[in-house]
CSV table of C-alpha atoms in Angstrom, one decimal:
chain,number,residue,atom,x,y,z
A,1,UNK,CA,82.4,59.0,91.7
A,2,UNK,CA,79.5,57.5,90.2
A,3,UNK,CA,76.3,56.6,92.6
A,4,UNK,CA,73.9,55.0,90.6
A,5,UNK,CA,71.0,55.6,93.8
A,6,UNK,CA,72.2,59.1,94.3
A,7,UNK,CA,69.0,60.3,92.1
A,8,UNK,CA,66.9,58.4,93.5
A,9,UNK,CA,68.3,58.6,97.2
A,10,UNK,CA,68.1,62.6,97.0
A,11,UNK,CA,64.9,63.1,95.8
A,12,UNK,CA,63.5,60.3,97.9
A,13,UNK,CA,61.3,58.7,95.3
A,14,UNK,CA,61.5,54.7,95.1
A,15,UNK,CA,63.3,53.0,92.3
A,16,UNK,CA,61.8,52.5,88.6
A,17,UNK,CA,61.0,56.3,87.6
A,18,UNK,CA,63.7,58.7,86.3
A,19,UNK,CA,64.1,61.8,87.5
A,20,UNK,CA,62.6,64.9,85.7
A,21,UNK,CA,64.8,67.5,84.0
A,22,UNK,CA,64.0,69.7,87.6
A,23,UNK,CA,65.8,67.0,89.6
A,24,UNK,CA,68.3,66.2,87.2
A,25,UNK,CA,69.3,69.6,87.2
A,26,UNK,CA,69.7,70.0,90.7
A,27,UNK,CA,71.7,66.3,90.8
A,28,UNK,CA,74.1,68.1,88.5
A,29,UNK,CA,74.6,71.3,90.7
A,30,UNK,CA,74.7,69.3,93.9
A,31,UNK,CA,77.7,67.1,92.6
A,32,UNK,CA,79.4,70.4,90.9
A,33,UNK,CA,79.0,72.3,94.0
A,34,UNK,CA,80.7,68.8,95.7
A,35,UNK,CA,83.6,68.6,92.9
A,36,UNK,CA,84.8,72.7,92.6
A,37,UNK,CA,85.1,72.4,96.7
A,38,UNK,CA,87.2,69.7,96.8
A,39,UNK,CA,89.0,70.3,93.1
A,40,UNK,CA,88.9,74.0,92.7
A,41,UNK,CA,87.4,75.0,89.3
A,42,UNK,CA,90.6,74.1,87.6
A,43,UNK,CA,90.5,70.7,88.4
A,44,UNK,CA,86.8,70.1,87.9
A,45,UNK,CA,85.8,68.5,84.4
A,46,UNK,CA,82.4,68.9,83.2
A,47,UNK,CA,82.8,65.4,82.3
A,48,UNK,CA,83.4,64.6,86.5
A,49,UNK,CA,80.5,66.8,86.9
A,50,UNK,CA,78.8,64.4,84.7
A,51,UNK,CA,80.0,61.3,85.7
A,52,UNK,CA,79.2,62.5,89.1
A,53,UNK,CA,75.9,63.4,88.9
A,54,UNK,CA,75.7,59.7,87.2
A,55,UNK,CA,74.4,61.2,83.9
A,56,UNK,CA,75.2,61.4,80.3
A,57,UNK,CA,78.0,64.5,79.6
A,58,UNK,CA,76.0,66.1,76.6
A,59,UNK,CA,72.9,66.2,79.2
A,60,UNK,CA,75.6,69.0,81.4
A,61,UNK,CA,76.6,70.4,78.5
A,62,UNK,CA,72.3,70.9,77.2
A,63,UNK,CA,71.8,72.6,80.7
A,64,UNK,CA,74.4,74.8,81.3
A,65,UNK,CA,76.8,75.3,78.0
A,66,UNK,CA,79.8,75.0,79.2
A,67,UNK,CA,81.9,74.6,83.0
A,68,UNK,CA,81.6,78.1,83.3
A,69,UNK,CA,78.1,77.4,83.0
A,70,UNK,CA,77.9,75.4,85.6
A,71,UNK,CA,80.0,77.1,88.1
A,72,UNK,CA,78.1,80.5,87.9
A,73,UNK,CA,74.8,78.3,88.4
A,74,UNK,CA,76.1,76.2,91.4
A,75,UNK,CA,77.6,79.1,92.9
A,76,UNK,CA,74.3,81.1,92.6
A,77,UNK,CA,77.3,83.7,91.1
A,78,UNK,CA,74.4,86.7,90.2
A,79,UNK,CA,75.5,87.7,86.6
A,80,UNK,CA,76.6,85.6,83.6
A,81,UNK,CA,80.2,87.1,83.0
A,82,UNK,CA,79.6,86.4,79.5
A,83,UNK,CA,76.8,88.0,79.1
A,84,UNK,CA,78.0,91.2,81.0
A,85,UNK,CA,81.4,91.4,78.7
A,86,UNK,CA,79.6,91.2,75.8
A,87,UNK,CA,77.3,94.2,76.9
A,88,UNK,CA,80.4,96.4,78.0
A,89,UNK,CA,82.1,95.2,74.7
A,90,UNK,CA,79.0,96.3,72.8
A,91,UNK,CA,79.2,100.3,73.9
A,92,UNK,CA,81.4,103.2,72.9
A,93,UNK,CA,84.8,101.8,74.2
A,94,UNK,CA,84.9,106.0,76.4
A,95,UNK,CA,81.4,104.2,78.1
A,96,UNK,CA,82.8,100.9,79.0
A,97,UNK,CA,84.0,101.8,82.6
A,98,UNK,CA,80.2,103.8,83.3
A,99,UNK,CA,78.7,100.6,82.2
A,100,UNK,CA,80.3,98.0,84.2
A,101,UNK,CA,80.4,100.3,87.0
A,102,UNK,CA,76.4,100.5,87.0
A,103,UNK,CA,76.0,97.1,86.3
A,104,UNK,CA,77.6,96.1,88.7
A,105,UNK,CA,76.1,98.9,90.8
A,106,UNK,CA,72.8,96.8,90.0
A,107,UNK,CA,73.5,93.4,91.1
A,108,UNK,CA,74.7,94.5,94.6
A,109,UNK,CA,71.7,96.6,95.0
A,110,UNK,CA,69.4,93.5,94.7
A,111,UNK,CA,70.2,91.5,98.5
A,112,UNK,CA,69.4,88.2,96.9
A,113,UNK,CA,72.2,88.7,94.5
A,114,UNK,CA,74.8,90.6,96.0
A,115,UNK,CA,74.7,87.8,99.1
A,116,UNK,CA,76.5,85.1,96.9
A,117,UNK,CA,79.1,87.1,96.0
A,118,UNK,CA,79.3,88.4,99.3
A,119,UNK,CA,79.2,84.5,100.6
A,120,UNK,CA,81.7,83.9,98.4
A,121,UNK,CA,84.0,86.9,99.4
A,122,UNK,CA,83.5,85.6,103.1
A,123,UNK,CA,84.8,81.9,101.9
A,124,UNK,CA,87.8,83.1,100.3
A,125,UNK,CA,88.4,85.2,103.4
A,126,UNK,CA,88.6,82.7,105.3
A,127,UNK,CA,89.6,79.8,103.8
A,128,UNK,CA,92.3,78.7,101.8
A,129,UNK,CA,90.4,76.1,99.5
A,130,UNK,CA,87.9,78.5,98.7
A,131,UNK,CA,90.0,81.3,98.2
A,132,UNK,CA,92.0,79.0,95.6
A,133,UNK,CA,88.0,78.3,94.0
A,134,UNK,CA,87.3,82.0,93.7
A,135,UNK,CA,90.8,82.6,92.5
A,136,UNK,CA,91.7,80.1,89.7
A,137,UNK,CA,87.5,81.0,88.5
A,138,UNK,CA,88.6,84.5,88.0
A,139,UNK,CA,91.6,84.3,86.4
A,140,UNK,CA,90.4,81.4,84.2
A,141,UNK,CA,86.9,83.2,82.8
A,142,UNK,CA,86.4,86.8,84.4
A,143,UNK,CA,90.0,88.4,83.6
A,144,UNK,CA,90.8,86.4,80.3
A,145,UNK,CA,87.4,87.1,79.2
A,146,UNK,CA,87.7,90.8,80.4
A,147,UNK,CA,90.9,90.7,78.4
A,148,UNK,CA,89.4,90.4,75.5
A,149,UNK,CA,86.7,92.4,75.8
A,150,UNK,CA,88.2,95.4,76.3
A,151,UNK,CA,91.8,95.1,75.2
A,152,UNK,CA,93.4,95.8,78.8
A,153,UNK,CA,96.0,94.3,80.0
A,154,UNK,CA,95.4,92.1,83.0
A,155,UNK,CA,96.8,93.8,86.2
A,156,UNK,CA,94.8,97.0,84.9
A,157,UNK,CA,91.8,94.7,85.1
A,158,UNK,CA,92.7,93.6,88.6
A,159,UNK,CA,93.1,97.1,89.9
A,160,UNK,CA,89.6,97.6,88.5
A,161,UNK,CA,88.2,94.9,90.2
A,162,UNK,CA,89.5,95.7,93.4
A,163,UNK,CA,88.3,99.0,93.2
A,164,UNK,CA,84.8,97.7,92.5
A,165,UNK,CA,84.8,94.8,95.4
A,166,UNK,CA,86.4,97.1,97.5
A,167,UNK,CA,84.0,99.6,97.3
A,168,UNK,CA,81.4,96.5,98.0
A,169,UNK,CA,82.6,95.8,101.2
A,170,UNK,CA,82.5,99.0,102.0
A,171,UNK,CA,79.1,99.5,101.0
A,172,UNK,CA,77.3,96.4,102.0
A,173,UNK,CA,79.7,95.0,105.1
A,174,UNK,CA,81.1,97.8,106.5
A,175,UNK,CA,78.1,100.2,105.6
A,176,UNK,CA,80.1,103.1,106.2
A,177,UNK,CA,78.7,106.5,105.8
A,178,UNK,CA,78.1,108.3,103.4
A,179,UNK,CA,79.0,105.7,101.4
A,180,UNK,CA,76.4,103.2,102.1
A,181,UNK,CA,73.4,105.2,101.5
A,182,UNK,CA,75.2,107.0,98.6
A,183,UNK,CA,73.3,107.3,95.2
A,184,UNK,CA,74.3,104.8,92.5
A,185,UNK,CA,74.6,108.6,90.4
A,186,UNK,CA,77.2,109.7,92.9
A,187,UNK,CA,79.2,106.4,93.1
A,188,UNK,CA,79.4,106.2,89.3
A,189,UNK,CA,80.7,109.7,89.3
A,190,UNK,CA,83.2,109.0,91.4
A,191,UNK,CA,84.2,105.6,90.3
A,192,UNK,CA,83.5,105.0,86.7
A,193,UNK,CA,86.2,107.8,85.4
A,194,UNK,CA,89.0,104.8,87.7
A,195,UNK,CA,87.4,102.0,86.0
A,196,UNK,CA,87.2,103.2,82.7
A,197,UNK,CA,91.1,104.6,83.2
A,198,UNK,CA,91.9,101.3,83.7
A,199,UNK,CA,90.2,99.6,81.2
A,200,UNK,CA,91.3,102.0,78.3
A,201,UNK,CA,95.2,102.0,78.6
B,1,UNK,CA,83.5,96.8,136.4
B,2,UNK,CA,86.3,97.7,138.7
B,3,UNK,CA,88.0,94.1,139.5
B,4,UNK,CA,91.1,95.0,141.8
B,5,UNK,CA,92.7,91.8,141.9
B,6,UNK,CA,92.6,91.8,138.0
B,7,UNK,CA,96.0,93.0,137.9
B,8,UNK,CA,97.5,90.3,140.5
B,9,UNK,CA,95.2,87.2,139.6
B,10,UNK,CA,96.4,88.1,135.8
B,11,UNK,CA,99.7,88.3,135.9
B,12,UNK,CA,99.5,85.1,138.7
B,13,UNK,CA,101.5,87.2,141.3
B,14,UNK,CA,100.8,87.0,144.3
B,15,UNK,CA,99.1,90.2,146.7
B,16,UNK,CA,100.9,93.4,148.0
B,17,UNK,CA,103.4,93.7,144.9
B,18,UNK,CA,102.0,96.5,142.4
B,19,UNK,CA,102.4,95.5,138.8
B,20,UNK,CA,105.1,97.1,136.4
B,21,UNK,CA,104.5,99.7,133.7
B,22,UNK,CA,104.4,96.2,130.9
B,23,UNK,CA,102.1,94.5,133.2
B,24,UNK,CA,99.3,97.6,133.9
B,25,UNK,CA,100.2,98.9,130.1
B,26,UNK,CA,99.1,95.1,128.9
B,27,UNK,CA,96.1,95.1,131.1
B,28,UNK,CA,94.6,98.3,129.9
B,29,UNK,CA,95.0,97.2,126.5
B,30,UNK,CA,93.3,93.4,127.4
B,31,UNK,CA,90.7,95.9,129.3
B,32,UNK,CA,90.4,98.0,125.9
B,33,UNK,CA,89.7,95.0,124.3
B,34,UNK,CA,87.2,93.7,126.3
B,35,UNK,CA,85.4,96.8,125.8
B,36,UNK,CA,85.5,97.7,122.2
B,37,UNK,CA,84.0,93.9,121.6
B,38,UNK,CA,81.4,94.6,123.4
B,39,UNK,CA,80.3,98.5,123.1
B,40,UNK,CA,82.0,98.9,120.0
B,41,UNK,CA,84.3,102.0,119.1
B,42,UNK,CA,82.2,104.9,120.0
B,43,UNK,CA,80.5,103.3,123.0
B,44,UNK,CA,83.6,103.3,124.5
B,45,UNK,CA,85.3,106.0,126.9
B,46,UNK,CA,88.8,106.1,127.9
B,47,UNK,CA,87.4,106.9,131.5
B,48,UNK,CA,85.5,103.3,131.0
B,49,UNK,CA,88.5,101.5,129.8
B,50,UNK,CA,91.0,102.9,133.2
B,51,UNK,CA,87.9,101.9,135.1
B,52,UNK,CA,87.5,98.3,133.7
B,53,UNK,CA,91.8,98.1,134.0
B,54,UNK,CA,91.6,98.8,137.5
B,55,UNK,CA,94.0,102.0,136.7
B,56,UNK,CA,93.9,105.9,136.7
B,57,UNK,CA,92.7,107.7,133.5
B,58,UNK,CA,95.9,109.3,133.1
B,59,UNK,CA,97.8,106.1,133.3
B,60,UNK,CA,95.9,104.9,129.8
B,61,UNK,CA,96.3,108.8,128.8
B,62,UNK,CA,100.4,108.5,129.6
B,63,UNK,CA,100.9,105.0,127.7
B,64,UNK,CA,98.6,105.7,124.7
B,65,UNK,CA,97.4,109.3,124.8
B,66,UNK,CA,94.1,108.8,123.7
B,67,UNK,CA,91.2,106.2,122.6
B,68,UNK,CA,92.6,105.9,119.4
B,69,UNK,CA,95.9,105.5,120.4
B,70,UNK,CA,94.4,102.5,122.8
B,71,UNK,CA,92.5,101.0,120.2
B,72,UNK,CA,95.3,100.8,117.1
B,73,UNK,CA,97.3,99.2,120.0
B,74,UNK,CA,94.4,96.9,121.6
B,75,UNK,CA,93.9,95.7,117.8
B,76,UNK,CA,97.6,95.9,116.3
B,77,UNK,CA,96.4,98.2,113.9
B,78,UNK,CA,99.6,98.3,112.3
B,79,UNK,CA,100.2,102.0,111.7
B,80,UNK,CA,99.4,104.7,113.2
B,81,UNK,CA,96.8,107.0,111.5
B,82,UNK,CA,97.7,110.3,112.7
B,83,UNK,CA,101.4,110.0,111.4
B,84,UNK,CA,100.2,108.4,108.3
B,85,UNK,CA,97.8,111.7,107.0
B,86,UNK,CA,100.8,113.8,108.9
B,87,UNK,CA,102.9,112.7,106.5
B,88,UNK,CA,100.6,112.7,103.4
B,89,UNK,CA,99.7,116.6,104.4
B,90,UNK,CA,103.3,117.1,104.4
B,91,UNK,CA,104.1,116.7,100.4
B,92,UNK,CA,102.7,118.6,97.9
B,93,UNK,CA,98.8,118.4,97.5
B,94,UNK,CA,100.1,116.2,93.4
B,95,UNK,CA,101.8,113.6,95.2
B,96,UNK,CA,99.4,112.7,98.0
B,97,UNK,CA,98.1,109.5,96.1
B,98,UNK,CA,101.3,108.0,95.4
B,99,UNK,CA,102.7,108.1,98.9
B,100,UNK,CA,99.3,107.2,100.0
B,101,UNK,CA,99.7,104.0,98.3
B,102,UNK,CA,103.6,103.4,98.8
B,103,UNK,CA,102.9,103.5,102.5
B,104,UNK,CA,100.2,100.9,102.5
B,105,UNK,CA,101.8,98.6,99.8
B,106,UNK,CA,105.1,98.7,102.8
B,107,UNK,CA,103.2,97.9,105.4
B,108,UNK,CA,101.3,95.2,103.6
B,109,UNK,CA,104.6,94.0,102.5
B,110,UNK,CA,105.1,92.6,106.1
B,111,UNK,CA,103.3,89.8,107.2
B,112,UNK,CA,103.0,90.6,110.3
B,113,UNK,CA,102.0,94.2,109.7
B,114,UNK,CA,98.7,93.1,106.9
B,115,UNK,CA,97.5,89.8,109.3
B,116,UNK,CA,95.7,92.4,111.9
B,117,UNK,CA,94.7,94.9,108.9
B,118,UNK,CA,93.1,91.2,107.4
B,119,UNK,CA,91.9,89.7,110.8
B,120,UNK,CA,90.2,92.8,111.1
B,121,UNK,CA,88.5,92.6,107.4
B,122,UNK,CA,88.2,89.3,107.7
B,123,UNK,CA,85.9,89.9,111.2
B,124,UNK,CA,83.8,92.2,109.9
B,125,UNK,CA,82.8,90.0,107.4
B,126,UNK,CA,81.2,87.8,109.4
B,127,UNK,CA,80.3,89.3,112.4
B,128,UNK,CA,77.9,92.1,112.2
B,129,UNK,CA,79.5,93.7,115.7
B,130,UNK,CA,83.2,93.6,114.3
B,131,UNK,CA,81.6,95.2,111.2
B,132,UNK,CA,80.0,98.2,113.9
B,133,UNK,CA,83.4,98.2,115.7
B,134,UNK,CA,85.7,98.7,112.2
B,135,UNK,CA,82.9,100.9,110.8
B,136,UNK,CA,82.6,103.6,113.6
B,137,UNK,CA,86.9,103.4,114.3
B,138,UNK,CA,86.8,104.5,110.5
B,139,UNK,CA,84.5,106.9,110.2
B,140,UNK,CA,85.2,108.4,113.7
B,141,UNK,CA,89.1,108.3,113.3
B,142,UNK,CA,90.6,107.6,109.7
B,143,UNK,CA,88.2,109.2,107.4
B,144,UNK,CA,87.7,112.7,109.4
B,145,UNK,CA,91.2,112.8,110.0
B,146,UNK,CA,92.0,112.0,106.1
B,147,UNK,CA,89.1,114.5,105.0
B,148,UNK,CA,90.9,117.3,107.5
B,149,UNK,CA,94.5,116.0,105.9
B,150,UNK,CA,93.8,116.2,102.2
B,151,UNK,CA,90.3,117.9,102.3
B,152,UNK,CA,88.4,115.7,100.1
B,153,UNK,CA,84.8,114.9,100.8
B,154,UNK,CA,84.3,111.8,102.9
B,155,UNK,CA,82.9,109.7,99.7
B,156,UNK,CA,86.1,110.2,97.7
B,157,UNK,CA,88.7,109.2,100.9
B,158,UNK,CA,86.1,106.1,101.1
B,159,UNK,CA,86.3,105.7,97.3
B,160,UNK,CA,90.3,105.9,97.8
B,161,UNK,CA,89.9,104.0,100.6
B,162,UNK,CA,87.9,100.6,98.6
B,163,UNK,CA,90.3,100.6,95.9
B,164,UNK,CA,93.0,99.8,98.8
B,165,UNK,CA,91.0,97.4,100.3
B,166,UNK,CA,90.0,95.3,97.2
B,167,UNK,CA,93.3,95.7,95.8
B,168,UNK,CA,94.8,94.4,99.6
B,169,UNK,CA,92.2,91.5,98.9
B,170,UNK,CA,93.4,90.3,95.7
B,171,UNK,CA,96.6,90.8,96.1
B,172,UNK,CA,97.3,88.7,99.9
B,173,UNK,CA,93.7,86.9,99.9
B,174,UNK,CA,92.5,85.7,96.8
B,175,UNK,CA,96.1,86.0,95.6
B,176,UNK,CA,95.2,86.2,91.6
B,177,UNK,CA,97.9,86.6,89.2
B,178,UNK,CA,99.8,89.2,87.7
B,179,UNK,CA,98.6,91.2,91.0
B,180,UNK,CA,99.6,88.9,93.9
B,181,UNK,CA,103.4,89.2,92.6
B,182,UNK,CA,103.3,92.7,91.0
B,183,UNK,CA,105.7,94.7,92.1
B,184,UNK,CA,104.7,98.0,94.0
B,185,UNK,CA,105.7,100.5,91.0
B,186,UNK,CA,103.9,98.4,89.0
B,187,UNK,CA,100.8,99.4,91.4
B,188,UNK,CA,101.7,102.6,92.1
B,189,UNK,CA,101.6,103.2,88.6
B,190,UNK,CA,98.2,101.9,88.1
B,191,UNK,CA,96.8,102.4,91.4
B,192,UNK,CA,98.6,106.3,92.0
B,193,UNK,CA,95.9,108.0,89.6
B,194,UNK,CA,92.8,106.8,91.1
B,195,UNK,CA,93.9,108.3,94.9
B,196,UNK,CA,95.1,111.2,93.9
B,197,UNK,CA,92.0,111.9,91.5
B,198,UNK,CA,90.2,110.5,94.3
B,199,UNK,CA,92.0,112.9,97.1
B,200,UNK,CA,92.0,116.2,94.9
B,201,UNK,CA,88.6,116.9,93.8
């Protein structure tokens, strides 16, 4: 719902001064992060967002494109799917499964991004509403846009997924050896020829 | 420690009756328990867990034959490693992957055979001793005994074993679709390959 003090109230600065782009931002991620928790990312609107964050529709649209957008930002989700399908789109299609191993491979190796996909994992684990979040998000942008990217049908896609968060957990949660301390080399060798079998047929 | 009135003040009998075989079998395993929490997997002896019980070693060696034995029971593992890889050793070396994957797509099948397999996940996840616990049971039990079953190297069974794991997440957690009501040829078609590439090499 609209609260016209919310800006104000948040940022604790008295009445009479707008807030600066900074603030406005974070007003907008606050209220999405609010709305896909208790609407899932189906039933979010980047107009709600708006109309939540008490601000103009075009001014989500100028910061973050499009709901998508805003999801990945509230979310703190560590890669811009978009950008990450065009790249494996972009290479030999015999390279795609290499590639989106090792990006992949990438992001978790960095703590501060692997841990809000991790976070999120954990959520979905353990909660219904947040599982329904994570799964209406990835079947609404990741595997439709995956789709397209690479031709594959969608329960190839899936299998490909699970390999890769699979193989996260077991990496990063589980650290199990030899796996954990495992070159990035050794994992792609061993992973990128299921990826890419997926992705190709 | 040794508590000899454990058995009685559990089971809220009164002195001078000695329990039954259900009664010392269940307090071995709430014992086992107990222990595993707390020292994890490999911290914990059978010796320790007859001696916490209040029993005789062999009485925990009689009822569950050894640790392993105690701990798939302790945490309702819900199958049995050892006749698992007995039976994958048993076909020939080609079709290891696919029954691999039949026999965890049946027991996942069951509710109330995948709840412990994603209690246990889900406990690990967020709780760094649950995550010692699962880690040593499967490096100390499932993955030596699968590396001595189909002789793969340890990072190819763990490879193998985080495309199950993802693909047990998506499909009963996360729940996306097509995967969450795929049937299991449908996996085993897609799934099949990356095992047995992962088990023979």
């Amino acid at each position: 719902m609209t609260d016209p003090s919310r800006g104000a109230g948040r940022s604790g600065r008295g009445p009479g001064r707008r807030p600066g782009p900074t603030e406005t931002r974070e007003e907008i991620l606050a209220a999405a992060r609010d709305l896909f928790a208790e609407k899932g990312f189906d039933g979010t609107s980047l107009r709600a967002i708006a109309r939540a964050a008490g601000v103009d529709p075009t001014l989500v649209h100028h910061f973050f494109g499009n709901k998508e957008g805003v999801f990945v930002e509230a979310l703190r989700f560590p890669m811009d799917p978009a950008v990450v399908l065009s790249r494996v789109a972009s290479v030999p299609r015999d390279q795609a499964g290499e590639l989106m191993v090792r990006t992949f491979l990438e992001v978790w190796r960095d703590e501060e991004r692997r841990s809000p996909l991790l976070a999120m994992l954990r959520s979905a684990m353990t909660n219904e509403r947040a599982a329904a979040l994570l799964r209406e998000f990835i079947t609404s942008v990741l595997f439709s846009r995956a789709g397209k990217a690479v031709d594959a049908p969608p329960l190839r896609i899936q299998a490909a997924a699970g390999q890769l968060i699979g193989l996260m957990i077991l990496r990063h949660v589980v650290r199990v050896e030899p796996l954990a301390s495992a070159s990035e080399d050794e994992l792609v060798d061993i992973v990128a020829p299921t990826i890419q079998r997926c992705l190709a047929s």
